[in-house]
mmCIF file of C-alpha atoms in Angstrom:
data_model
loop_
_atom_site.group_PDB
_atom_site.id
_atom_site.type_symbol
_atom_site.label_atom_id
_atom_site.label_comp_id
_atom_site.label_asym_id
_atom_site.label_seq_id
_atom_site.Cartn_x
_atom_site.Cartn_y
_atom_site.Cartn_z
ATOM 1 C CA MET E 13 20.000 -1.849 -13.801
ATOM 2 C CA THR E 14 22.696 -3.999 -15.360
ATOM 3 C CA PRO E 15 21.895 -6.052 -18.498
ATOM 4 C CA ARG E 16 22.257 -9.206 -16.370
ATOM 5 C CA GLN E 17 19.846 -7.999 -13.871
ATOM 6 C CA GLN E 18 17.377 -7.215 -16.510
ATOM 7 C CA LYS E 19 17.661 -10.509 -17.999
ATOM 8 C CA PHE E 20 17.137 -11.923 -14.619
ATOM 9 C CA VAL E 21 13.892 -10.112 -14.484
ATOM 10 C CA GLN E 22 12.618 -11.299 -17.791
ATOM 11 C CA GLU E 23 13.550 -14.755 -16.880
ATOM 12 C CA TYR E 24 12.106 -14.515 -13.460
ATOM 13 C CA LEU E 25 8.677 -13.302 -14.908
ATOM 14 C CA ILE E 26 8.394 -16.471 -17.189
ATOM 15 C CA ASP E 27 7.836 -18.852 -14.328
ATOM 16 C CA LEU E 28 8.497 -16.845 -10.954
ATOM 17 C CA ASN E 29 11.545 -19.477 -10.169
ATOM 18 C CA ALA E 30 14.198 -17.315 -8.913
ATOM 19 C CA LYS E 31 16.914 -19.827 -8.632
ATOM 20 C CA GLN E 32 16.328 -21.049 -12.255
ATOM 21 C CA ALA E 33 15.885 -17.398 -13.561
ATOM 22 C CA ALA E 34 19.233 -16.677 -11.978
ATOM 23 C CA ILE E 35 21.065 -19.767 -13.781
ATOM 24 C CA ARG E 36 19.106 -18.599 -17.070
ATOM 25 C CA ALA E 37 20.372 -15.165 -16.759
ATOM 26 C CA GLY E 38 23.851 -16.356 -16.506
ATOM 27 C CA TYR E 39 24.937 -16.822 -12.990
ATOM 28 C CA SER E 40 26.734 -19.906 -11.712
ATOM 29 C CA PRO E 41 24.314 -22.800 -10.798
ATOM 30 C CA LYS E 42 26.405 -23.111 -7.373
ATOM 31 C CA THR E 43 25.592 -19.793 -6.490
ATOM 32 C CA ALA E 44 22.254 -19.138 -8.034
ATOM 33 C CA GLN E 45 20.102 -19.439 -5.004
ATOM 34 C CA GLU E 46 21.849 -16.960 -3.233
ATOM 35 C CA GLN E 47 22.298 -14.623 -6.192
ATOM 36 C CA ALA E 48 18.455 -14.764 -6.638
ATOM 37 C CA SER E 49 17.662 -13.995 -3.108
ATOM 38 C CA ARG E 50 20.270 -10.894 -3.494
ATOM 39 C CA LEU E 51 18.729 -9.980 -6.753
ATOM 40 C CA LEU E 52 14.955 -10.234 -5.370
ATOM 41 C CA SER E 53 15.901 -7.859 -2.619
ATOM 42 C CA ASN E 54 17.462 -5.311 -4.858
ATOM 43 C CA VAL E 55 15.143 -2.309 -5.308
ATOM 44 C CA LYS E 56 15.847 -1.841 -8.766
ATOM 45 C CA VAL E 57 14.888 -5.391 -9.540
ATOM 46 C CA GLN E 58 11.637 -5.088 -7.340
ATOM 47 C CA ASN E 59 10.525 -1.984 -9.029
ATOM 48 C CA ALA E 60 11.105 -3.688 -12.516
ATOM 49 C CA ILE E 61 9.146 -6.847 -11.481
ATOM 50 C CA ALA E 62 6.390 -4.441 -10.016
ATOM 51 C CA ALA E 63 6.028 -2.388 -12.810
ATOM 52 C CA PHE E 64 5.663 -5.462 -15.442
ATOM 53 C CA MET E 65 3.018 -6.975 -13.087
ATOM 54 C CA ASP E 66 1.065 -3.655 -12.669
ATOM 55 C CA ASN E 67 1.022 -3.141 -16.353
ATOM 56 C CA MET E 68 -0.006 -6.806 -16.996
ATOM 57 C CA THR E 69 -2.832 -6.522 -14.475
ATOM 58 C CA ALA E 70 -3.977 -3.215 -16.008
ATOM 59 C CA SER E 71 -4.102 -4.393 -19.525
ATOM 60 C CA ASN E 72 -4.428 -8.170 -19.767
ATOM 61 C CA MET E 73 -6.439 -9.073 -16.748
ATOM 62 C CA ALA E 74 -10.139 -8.869 -16.054
ATOM 63 C CA ASN E 75 -10.924 -6.836 -13.003
ATOM 64 C CA ILE E 76 -13.399 -7.745 -10.813
ATOM 65 C CA GLN E 77 -16.184 -5.578 -12.075
ATOM 66 C CA GLU E 78 -15.690 -6.998 -15.490
ATOM 67 C CA ILE E 79 -16.230 -10.491 -14.217
ATOM 68 C CA MET E 80 -19.073 -9.653 -12.075
ATOM 69 C CA GLU E 81 -20.718 -7.897 -14.956
ATOM 70 C CA HIS E 82 -20.163 -10.763 -17.443
ATOM 71 C CA LEU E 83 -21.652 -13.362 -14.867
ATOM 72 C CA THR E 84 -24.584 -11.242 -14.524
ATOM 73 C CA ALA E 85 -25.304 -10.909 -17.993
ATOM 74 C CA VAL E 86 -24.881 -14.486 -18.518
ATOM 75 C CA MET E 87 -27.234 -15.215 -15.550
ATOM 76 C CA ARG E 88 -29.846 -12.737 -17.035
ATOM 77 C CA GLY E 89 -29.740 -14.418 -20.331
ATOM 78 C CA GLU E 90 -28.266 -11.302 -21.974
ATOM 79 C CA ALA E 91 -25.093 -13.051 -23.228
ATOM 80 C CA THR E 92 -25.038 -14.977 -26.396
ATOM 81 C CA GLU E 93 -22.628 -17.366 -28.020
ATOM 82 C CA GLU E 94 -21.901 -18.359 -31.795
ATOM 83 C CA VAL E 95 -22.427 -22.015 -32.565
ATOM 84 C CA LEU E 96 -22.368 -24.153 -35.630
ATOM 85 C CA ILE E 97 -25.575 -25.745 -37.004
ATOM 86 C CA PHE E 98 -25.789 -28.416 -39.885
ATOM 87 C CA VAL E 99 -27.699 -26.919 -42.893
ATOM 88 C CA GLY E 100 -27.453 -29.889 -45.174
ATOM 89 C CA ASN E 101 -25.102 -31.534 -47.565
ATOM 90 C CA GLY E 102 -22.128 -31.379 -45.020
ATOM 91 C CA VAL E 103 -22.292 -27.717 -44.701
ATOM 92 C CA GLN E 104 -22.294 -25.880 -41.403
ATOM 93 C CA GLN E 105 -23.299 -22.108 -40.576
ATOM 94 C CA ILE E 106 -22.383 -20.088 -37.736
ATOM 95 C CA THR E 107 -25.512 -18.820 -35.770
ATOM 96 C CA THR E 108 -25.783 -16.824 -32.513
ATOM 97 C CA LYS E 109 -27.947 -18.092 -29.687
ATOM 98 C CA GLN E 110 -28.540 -17.371 -25.962
ATOM 99 C CA VAL E 111 -26.308 -19.113 -23.478
ATOM 100 C CA SER E 112 -27.837 -22.517 -22.090
ATOM 101 C CA ALA E 113 -29.794 -22.896 -19.021
ATOM 102 C CA LYS E 114 -26.931 -24.666 -17.688
ATOM 103 C CA ASP E 115 -24.433 -21.904 -18.257
ATOM 104 C CA ARG E 116 -27.095 -19.452 -16.616
ATOM 105 C CA ILE E 117 -27.306 -21.607 -13.728
ATOM 106 C CA ARG E 118 -23.732 -21.874 -13.221
ATOM 107 C CA ALA E 119 -23.165 -18.091 -13.574
ATOM 108 C CA ALA E 120 -25.737 -17.773 -10.594
ATOM 109 C CA GLU E 121 -23.891 -20.081 -8.678
ATOM 110 C CA LEU E 122 -20.466 -18.237 -8.908
ATOM 111 C CA LEU E 123 -22.354 -15.124 -8.206
ATOM 112 C CA GLY E 124 -24.089 -16.745 -5.131
ATOM 113 C CA LYS E 125 -20.728 -17.753 -3.944
ATOM 114 C CA ARG E 126 -19.238 -14.595 -4.297
ATOM 115 C CA TYR E 127 -21.746 -12.753 -1.958
ATOM 116 C CA GLY E 128 -21.719 -15.778 0.245
ATOM 117 C CA LEU E 129 -25.331 -16.858 -0.308
ATOM 118 C CA PHE E 130 -24.367 -20.637 -0.169
ATOM 119 C CA SER E 131 -22.933 -22.335 2.940
ATOM 120 C CA ASP E 132 -22.726 -25.974 3.912
ATOM 121 C CA LYS E 133 -21.625 -25.040 7.543
ATOM 122 C CA MET E 134 -24.288 -24.296 10.183
ATOM 123 C CA ASN E 135 -23.348 -21.407 12.421
ATOM 124 C CA ILE E 136 -25.555 -21.785 15.674
ATOM 125 C CA ASP E 137 -24.885 -19.398 18.351
ATOM 126 C CA GLY E 138 -26.675 -19.226 21.825
ATOM 127 C CA LEU E 139 -26.935 -20.806 25.201
ATOM 128 C CA VAL E 140 -28.571 -24.470 25.637
ATOM 129 C CA PRO E 141 -29.231 -25.292 29.071
ATOM 130 C CA VAL E 142 -28.041 -28.917 29.815
ATOM 131 C CA VAL E 143 -29.809 -31.000 32.302
ATOM 132 C CA ILE E 144 -28.174 -33.737 33.995
ATOM 133 C CA VAL E 145 -30.714 -36.620 35.226
ATOM 134 C CA GLY E 146 -29.268 -38.735 37.935
ATOM 135 C CA ASP E 147 -30.065 -42.632 38.502
ATOM 136 C CA ASP E 148 -31.920 -42.049 41.642
ATOM 137 C CA GLN E 149 -34.835 -39.897 39.427
ATOM 138 C CA LEU E 150 -34.962 -42.785 36.707
ATOM 139 C CA GLU E 151 -36.011 -45.545 39.195
ATOM 140 C CA ASP E 152 -39.800 -44.427 39.664
#
């Protein structure tokens, strides 16, 4: 990969704007859109972008299991948080406490949404017979 292509990859990963990345990498503003399209179809450029994204996902991002474990721990009251408490004379002290009931409820809501426990829509399937009554039957 050329140095300019490497610069394009670095710039593209900042904001995922291919045209602006091409301009910042030194390509002409007049042809930046075409160059960006060509660069994004280049296999080496695609591999460099994919490698960075895979590395970022693997090391910096929480995976689904981590998120679900954290929400479950919060919901069960197993998680704690540090808060400042006033001890007098303008002095505060850090203490550890359980998460609030509000946070536990919110964690339960998020878990419930994940598993599809809550739904505002009603889905009713089945056949309902329709009976049409004519005018002659109503005049008794």
